[in-house]
PDB file of C-alpha atoms and ligand atoms in Angstrom:
ATOM      1  CA  MET A   1     231.884 -18.105 245.545  1.00  0.00           C
ATOM      2  CA  GLY A   2     233.062 -20.952 243.347  1.00  0.00           C
ATOM      3  CA  VAL A   3     236.728 -21.871 243.081  1.00  0.00           C
ATOM      4  CA  ARG A   4     236.938 -20.486 239.576  1.00  0.00           C
ATOM      5  CA  THR A   5     235.371 -17.178 240.583  1.00  0.00           C
ATOM      6  CA  TRP A   6     237.592 -17.028 243.608  1.00  0.00           C
ATOM      7  CA  ILE A   7     240.736 -17.492 241.530  1.00  0.00           C
ATOM      8  CA  ASP A   8     239.522 -14.939 238.993  1.00  0.00           C
ATOM      9  CA  SER A   9     239.199 -12.409 241.808  1.00  0.00           C
ATOM     10  CA  TRP A  10     242.959 -12.459 242.344  1.00  0.00           C
ATOM     11  CA  PRO A  11     244.594  -9.519 240.585  1.00  0.00           C
ATOM     12  CA  VAL A  12     247.837 -11.419 240.083  1.00  0.00           C
ATOM     13  CA  TYR A  13     245.986 -14.284 238.378  1.00  0.00           C
ATOM     14  CA  ARG A  14     244.222 -11.862 236.056  1.00  0.00           C
ATOM     15  CA  GLN A  15     247.528 -10.150 235.365  1.00  0.00           C
ATOM     16  CA  LEU A  16     249.272 -13.408 234.425  1.00  0.00           C
ATOM     17  CA  THR A  17     246.452 -14.876 232.360  1.00  0.00           C
ATOM     18  CA  GLY A  18     244.599 -11.875 230.959  1.00  0.00           C
ATOM     19  CA  THR A  19     245.254  -9.020 228.564  1.00  0.00           C
ATOM     20  CA  ASP A  20     246.802  -6.721 231.173  1.00  0.00           C
ATOM     21  CA  PRO A  21     250.299  -8.149 231.809  1.00  0.00           C
ATOM     22  CA  LEU A  22     251.549  -4.944 233.460  1.00  0.00           C
ATOM     23  CA  GLY A  23     248.699  -4.972 235.986  1.00  0.00           C
ATOM     24  CA  ARG A  24     247.811  -1.352 235.461  1.00  0.00           C
ATOM     25  CA  GLY A  25     244.306  -1.758 234.062  1.00  0.00           C
ATOM     26  CA  ALA A  26     241.603  -4.396 234.249  1.00  0.00           C
ATOM     27  CA  ALA A  27     243.811  -6.818 236.199  1.00  0.00           C
ATOM     28  CA  ALA A  28     244.161  -4.387 239.088  1.00  0.00           C
ATOM     29  CA  ARG A  29     240.564  -3.248 239.139  1.00  0.00           C
ATOM     30  CA  SER A  30     238.605  -4.333 242.209  1.00  0.00           C
ATOM     31  CA  GLY A  31     234.951  -5.330 242.193  1.00  0.00           C
ATOM     32  CA  PRO A  32     233.789  -2.154 243.993  1.00  0.00           C
ATOM     33  CA  THR A  33     235.729  -0.002 241.514  1.00  0.00           C
ATOM     34  CA  ALA A  34     234.187  -1.854 238.555  1.00  0.00           C
ATOM     35  CA  ARG A  35     230.721  -1.112 239.957  1.00  0.00           C
ATOM     36  CA  LEU A  36     231.317   2.637 240.263  1.00  0.00           C
ATOM     37  CA  THR A  37     229.337   4.940 237.941  1.00  0.00           C
ATOM     38  CA  PRO A  38     229.981   8.612 237.203  1.00  0.00           C
ATOM     39  CA  ARG A  39     227.973  10.888 239.479  1.00  0.00           C
ATOM     40  CA  VAL A  40     226.622  12.655 236.389  1.00  0.00           C
ATOM     41  CA  ALA A  41     225.419   9.425 234.742  1.00  0.00           C
ATOM     42  CA  SER A  42     221.773  10.024 235.696  1.00  0.00           C
ATOM     43  CA  ALA A  43     221.643  13.646 234.438  1.00  0.00           C
ATOM     44  CA  ASP A  44     218.833  14.483 232.003  1.00  0.00           C
ATOM     45  CA  ARG A  45     220.812  17.119 230.156  1.00  0.00           C
ATOM     46  CA  VAL A  46     223.993  19.172 230.146  1.00  0.00           C
ATOM     47  CA  VAL A  47     223.917  22.968 229.850  1.00  0.00           C
ATOM     48  CA  LYS A  48     226.992  24.872 228.679  1.00  0.00           C
ATOM     49  CA  SER A  49     227.930  27.787 230.905  1.00  0.00           C
ATOM     50  CA  ILE A  50     230.791  30.017 232.037  1.00  0.00           C
ATOM     51  CA  CYS A  51     232.268  30.150 235.532  1.00  0.00           C
ATOM     52  CA  PRO A  52     231.104  33.424 237.118  1.00  0.00           C
ATOM     53  CA  TYR A  53     233.981  33.937 239.515  1.00  0.00           C
ATOM     54  CA  CYS A  54     236.760  35.655 237.583  1.00  0.00           C
ATOM     55  CA  ALA A  55     237.993  37.165 234.344  1.00  0.00           C
ATOM     56  CA  VAL A  56     239.372  33.894 232.965  1.00  0.00           C
ATOM     57  CA  GLY A  57     235.852  32.742 232.101  1.00  0.00           C
ATOM     58  CA  CYS A  58     236.436  28.976 232.187  1.00  0.00           C
ATOM     59  CA  GLY A  59     233.838  26.813 230.426  1.00  0.00           C
ATOM     60  CA  GLN A  60     231.520  24.699 232.558  1.00  0.00           C
ATOM     61  CA  ASN A  61     229.174  21.792 231.941  1.00  0.00           C
ATOM     62  CA  VAL A  62     226.124  22.117 234.181  1.00  0.00           C
ATOM     63  CA  TYR A  63     224.365  18.768 234.765  1.00  0.00           C
ATOM     64  CA  VAL A  64     220.615  18.936 235.332  1.00  0.00           C
ATOM     65  CA  GLU A  65     218.339  16.219 236.683  1.00  0.00           C
ATOM     66  CA  ASP A  66     214.598  16.682 237.247  1.00  0.00           C
ATOM     67  CA  GLY A  67     214.984  20.415 236.715  1.00  0.00           C
ATOM     68  CA  ARG A  68     217.663  20.771 239.377  1.00  0.00           C
ATOM     69  CA  VAL A  69     221.407  21.392 239.002  1.00  0.00           C
ATOM     70  CA  THR A  70     223.180  18.307 240.329  1.00  0.00           C
ATOM     71  CA  GLN A  71     226.792  18.869 239.305  1.00  0.00           C
ATOM     72  CA  ILE A  72     229.058  21.420 237.612  1.00  0.00           C
ATOM     73  CA  GLU A  73     232.286  20.330 235.940  1.00  0.00           C
ATOM     74  CA  GLY A  74     234.859  21.745 233.553  1.00  0.00           C
ATOM     75  CA  ASP A  75     233.921  21.813 229.857  1.00  0.00           C
ATOM     76  CA  PRO A  76     236.500  19.960 227.726  1.00  0.00           C
ATOM     77  CA  ASP A  77     235.200  21.831 224.643  1.00  0.00           C
ATOM     78  CA  SER A  78     236.189  25.239 226.066  1.00  0.00           C
ATOM     79  CA  PRO A  79     239.183  26.699 224.194  1.00  0.00           C
ATOM     80  CA  VAL A  80     239.877  28.803 227.293  1.00  0.00           C
ATOM     81  CA  SER A  81     240.126  26.138 229.973  1.00  0.00           C
ATOM     82  CA  ARG A  82     239.919  22.786 228.101  1.00  0.00           C
ATOM     83  CA  GLY A  83     238.000  21.053 230.870  1.00  0.00           C
ATOM     84  CA  ARG A  84     239.863  22.520 233.805  1.00  0.00           C
ATOM     85  CA  LEU A  85     238.464  24.481 236.751  1.00  0.00           C
ATOM     86  CA  CYS A  86     240.343  25.974 239.670  1.00  0.00           C
ATOM     87  CA  PRO A  87     239.094  25.217 243.238  1.00  0.00           C
ATOM     88  CA  LYS A  88     236.698  28.178 243.135  1.00  0.00           C
ATOM     89  CA  GLY A  89     235.150  27.116 239.846  1.00  0.00           C
ATOM     90  CA  SER A  90     235.037  23.483 240.987  1.00  0.00           C
ATOM     91  CA  ALA A  91     232.996  24.561 244.008  1.00  0.00           C
ATOM     92  CA  SER A  92     230.495  26.641 242.048  1.00  0.00           C
ATOM     93  CA  LEU A  93     227.771  24.002 242.528  1.00  0.00           C
ATOM     94  CA  GLN A  94     227.501  25.465 246.037  1.00  0.00           C
ATOM     95  CA  LEU A  95     226.811  28.838 244.461  1.00  0.00           C
ATOM     96  CA  THR A  96     223.625  27.493 242.893  1.00  0.00           C
ATOM     97  CA  THR A  97     222.387  24.952 245.421  1.00  0.00           C
ATOM     98  CA  GLY A  98     224.243  25.669 248.675  1.00  0.00           C
ATOM     99  CA  ASP A  99     222.498  26.648 251.896  1.00  0.00           C
ATOM    100  CA  ALA A 100     224.315  29.995 251.864  1.00  0.00           C
ATOM    101  CA  ARG A 101     222.598  31.135 248.675  1.00  0.00           C
ATOM    102  CA  GLU A 102     220.166  33.980 249.269  1.00  0.00           C
ATOM    103  CA  HIS A 103     216.807  33.894 247.520  1.00  0.00           C
ATOM    104  CA  HIS A 104     215.435  37.152 248.918  1.00  0.00           C
ATOM    105  CA  VAL A 105     216.444  40.789 248.914  1.00  0.00           C
ATOM    106  CA  LEU A 106     218.239  41.678 252.133  1.00  0.00           C
ATOM    107  CA  TYR A 107     218.673  45.251 253.307  1.00  0.00           C
ATOM    108  CA  ARG A 108     220.708  46.733 256.142  1.00  0.00           C
ATOM    109  CA  ARG A 109     219.662  50.216 257.092  1.00  0.00           C
ATOM    110  CA  PRO A 110     222.256  52.920 257.814  1.00  0.00           C
ATOM    111  CA  TYR A 111     223.572  52.252 261.330  1.00  0.00           C
ATOM    112  CA  GLY A 112     221.501  49.066 261.392  1.00  0.00           C
ATOM    113  CA  ALA A 113     222.872  46.042 263.189  1.00  0.00           C
ATOM    114  CA  GLY A 114     221.197  43.371 261.101  1.00  0.00           C
ATOM    115  CA  TRP A 115     219.652  42.464 257.763  1.00  0.00           C
ATOM    116  CA  GLU A 116     215.949  42.745 257.026  1.00  0.00           C
ATOM    117  CA  ARG A 117     214.057  41.126 254.185  1.00  0.00           C
ATOM    118  CA  LEU A 118     212.442  43.330 251.511  1.00  0.00           C
ATOM    119  CA  ASP A 119     210.143  42.415 248.655  1.00  0.00           C
ATOM    120  CA  LEU A 120     211.648  42.993 245.225  1.00  0.00           C
ATOM    121  CA  ASP A 121     209.329  45.855 244.189  1.00  0.00           C
ATOM    122  CA  THR A 122     210.183  47.806 247.331  1.00  0.00           C
ATOM    123  CA  ALA A 123     213.901  47.240 246.794  1.00  0.00           C
ATOM    124  CA  MET A 124     213.705  48.338 243.139  1.00  0.00           C
ATOM    125  CA  ASP A 125     211.859  51.521 244.126  1.00  0.00           C
ATOM    126  CA  MET A 126     214.494  52.267 246.751  1.00  0.00           C
ATOM    127  CA  ILE A 127     217.293  51.785 244.219  1.00  0.00           C
ATOM    128  CA  ALA A 128     215.552  54.022 241.660  1.00  0.00           C
ATOM    129  CA  ASP A 129     215.055  56.764 244.295  1.00  0.00           C
ATOM    130  CA  ARG A 130     218.708  56.620 245.294  1.00  0.00           C
ATOM    131  CA  VAL A 131     219.955  56.703 241.691  1.00  0.00           C
ATOM    132  CA  ILE A 132     217.842  59.768 240.927  1.00  0.00           C
ATOM    133  CA  GLU A 133     218.934  61.493 244.130  1.00  0.00           C
ATOM    134  CA  ALA A 134     222.648  60.722 243.681  1.00  0.00           C
ATOM    135  CA  ARG A 135     222.527  61.705 240.017  1.00  0.00           C
ATOM    136  CA  ARG A 136     220.911  65.037 240.843  1.00  0.00           C
ATOM    137  CA  ALA A 137     223.332  65.767 243.692  1.00  0.00           C
ATOM    138  CA  GLY A 138     226.353  64.971 241.529  1.00  0.00           C
ATOM    139  CA  TRP A 139     225.616  67.072 238.421  1.00  0.00           C
ATOM    140  CA  GLN A 140     228.661  68.951 237.145  1.00  0.00           C
ATOM    141  CA  TRP A 141     228.547  72.665 236.316  1.00  0.00           C
ATOM    142  CA  ASP A 142     230.775  74.527 233.884  1.00  0.00           C
ATOM    143  CA  VAL A 143     232.555  77.812 234.621  1.00  0.00           C
ATOM    144  CA  ASP A 144     229.584  79.824 233.387  1.00  0.00           C
ATOM    145  CA  GLY A 145     227.290  78.102 235.850  1.00  0.00           C
ATOM    146  CA  ALA A 146     225.555  75.999 233.229  1.00  0.00           C
ATOM    147  CA  ARG A 147     224.799  72.400 234.060  1.00  0.00           C
ATOM    148  CA  THR A 148     226.725  69.855 231.988  1.00  0.00           C
ATOM    149  CA  ARG A 149     225.261  66.525 231.028  1.00  0.00           C
ATOM    150  CA  ARG A 150     227.455  64.519 233.358  1.00  0.00           C
ATOM    151  CA  THR A 151     227.225  63.521 236.993  1.00  0.00           C
ATOM    152  CA  LEU A 152     229.839  62.193 239.387  1.00  0.00           C
ATOM    153  CA  GLY A 153     227.112  60.873 241.646  1.00  0.00           C
ATOM    154  CA  VAL A 154     226.715  57.556 239.845  1.00  0.00           C
ATOM    155  CA  ALA A 155     229.313  55.000 238.803  1.00  0.00           C
ATOM    156  CA  SER A 156     229.307  51.439 237.500  1.00  0.00           C
ATOM    157  CA  LEU A 157     231.752  48.579 238.103  1.00  0.00           C
ATOM    158  CA  GLY A 158     230.830  45.483 236.090  1.00  0.00           C
ATOM    159  CA  GLY A 159     231.806  41.878 236.714  1.00  0.00           C
ATOM    160  CA  ALA A 160     234.367  40.168 234.510  1.00  0.00           C
ATOM    161  CA  THR A 161     232.012  37.585 233.080  1.00  0.00           C
ATOM    162  CA  LEU A 162     229.330  39.962 231.911  1.00  0.00           C
ATOM    163  CA  ASP A 163     228.976  39.241 228.222  1.00  0.00           C
ATOM    164  CA  ASN A 164     229.172  41.709 225.317  1.00  0.00           C
ATOM    165  CA  GLU A 165     225.438  42.322 225.224  1.00  0.00           C
ATOM    166  CA  GLU A 166     225.183  42.933 228.982  1.00  0.00           C
ATOM    167  CA  ASN A 167     228.130  45.320 228.904  1.00  0.00           C
ATOM    168  CA  TYR A 168     226.593  47.132 225.933  1.00  0.00           C
ATOM    169  CA  LEU A 169     223.318  47.639 227.822  1.00  0.00           C
ATOM    170  CA  ILE A 170     225.116  48.704 231.014  1.00  0.00           C
ATOM    171  CA  LYS A 171     227.158  51.256 229.079  1.00  0.00           C
ATOM    172  CA  LYS A 172     224.005  52.593 227.390  1.00  0.00           C
ATOM    173  CA  LEU A 173     222.119  52.839 230.680  1.00  0.00           C
ATOM    174  CA  PHE A 174     224.814  54.573 232.686  1.00  0.00           C
ATOM    175  CA  THR A 175     225.813  56.918 229.881  1.00  0.00           C
ATOM    176  CA  ALA A 176     222.145  57.894 229.518  1.00  0.00           C
ATOM    177  CA  LEU A 177     222.097  58.591 233.251  1.00  0.00           C
ATOM    178  CA  GLY A 178     225.054  60.945 232.806  1.00  0.00           C
ATOM    179  CA  ALA A 179     227.660  58.739 234.482  1.00  0.00           C
ATOM    180  CA  ILE A 180     231.228  58.968 233.246  1.00  0.00           C
ATOM    181  CA  GLN A 181     232.761  56.462 235.674  1.00  0.00           C
ATOM    182  CA  ILE A 182     231.917  53.169 233.945  1.00  0.00           C
ATOM    183  CA  GLU A 183     234.410  50.356 234.490  1.00  0.00           C
ATOM    184  CA  ASN A 184     234.698  46.598 234.453  1.00  0.00           C
ATOM    185  CA  GLN A 185     236.588  44.264 236.731  1.00  0.00           C
ATOM    186  CA  ALA A 186     238.259  42.619 233.726  1.00  0.00           C
ATOM    187  CA  ARG A 187     240.182  45.867 233.034  1.00  0.00           C
ATOM    188  CA  ILE A 188     241.363  46.442 236.593  1.00  0.00           C
TER     189      ILE A 188
HETATM  190  S1  LIG B   1     237.388  28.213 237.290  1.00  0.00           S
HETATM  191 FE1  LIG B   1     238.721  29.561 238.484  1.00  0.00          FE
HETATM  192  S2  LIG B   1     240.114  30.457 236.949  1.00  0.00           S
HETATM  193 FE2  LIG B   1     238.325  29.637 235.840  1.00  0.00          FE
HETATM  194  S3  LIG B   1     236.879  31.383 235.658  1.00  0.00           S
HETATM  195 FE3  LIG B   1     236.338  30.201 237.504  1.00  0.00          FE
HETATM  196  S4  LIG B   1     237.428  31.259 239.168  1.00  0.00           S
HETATM  197 FE4  LIG B   1     238.391  31.904 237.248  1.00  0.00          FE
END
């Protein structure tokens, strides 16, 4: 390191001779800090999304690199959250890429002590069988013994960040099934 470079490396020298007399900007910046780059700098694209955890629905920027999610941060363009995320939302990268994320259907039998893996078709058939059975067992009857078109055997509780279209389809589906207990977490 030459003498000149050595002197320039002193923050107090830069403060006294440079454009940062208060020493709160460039004068105080160290070499390692100057070489830092944002961890999202290498992302290929940014996808707008909504935090899935609660009814606030904070906006998120999802950074993608080589087809994989690499970082999730608050979206400054969101009128709801203006770039902010609470600790849960800030940790939602783990929801997409963390080791704890399940990629298979898991089933625990009644009185079972552990989880077993099912293929999706089997799981969907099991759900359909149970819906039909519960619906049939829960049909309501009027005082004359006639069956009404409602069942108490099926209910729906939606998540707060389901969008309008999803809620519309859920309402259609469950009403068609005869359910009358159709709620959403955002109203609770
Ligand atoms: S960031 Fe926090 S407050 Fe915002 S939607 Fe997610 S969980 Fe709710």
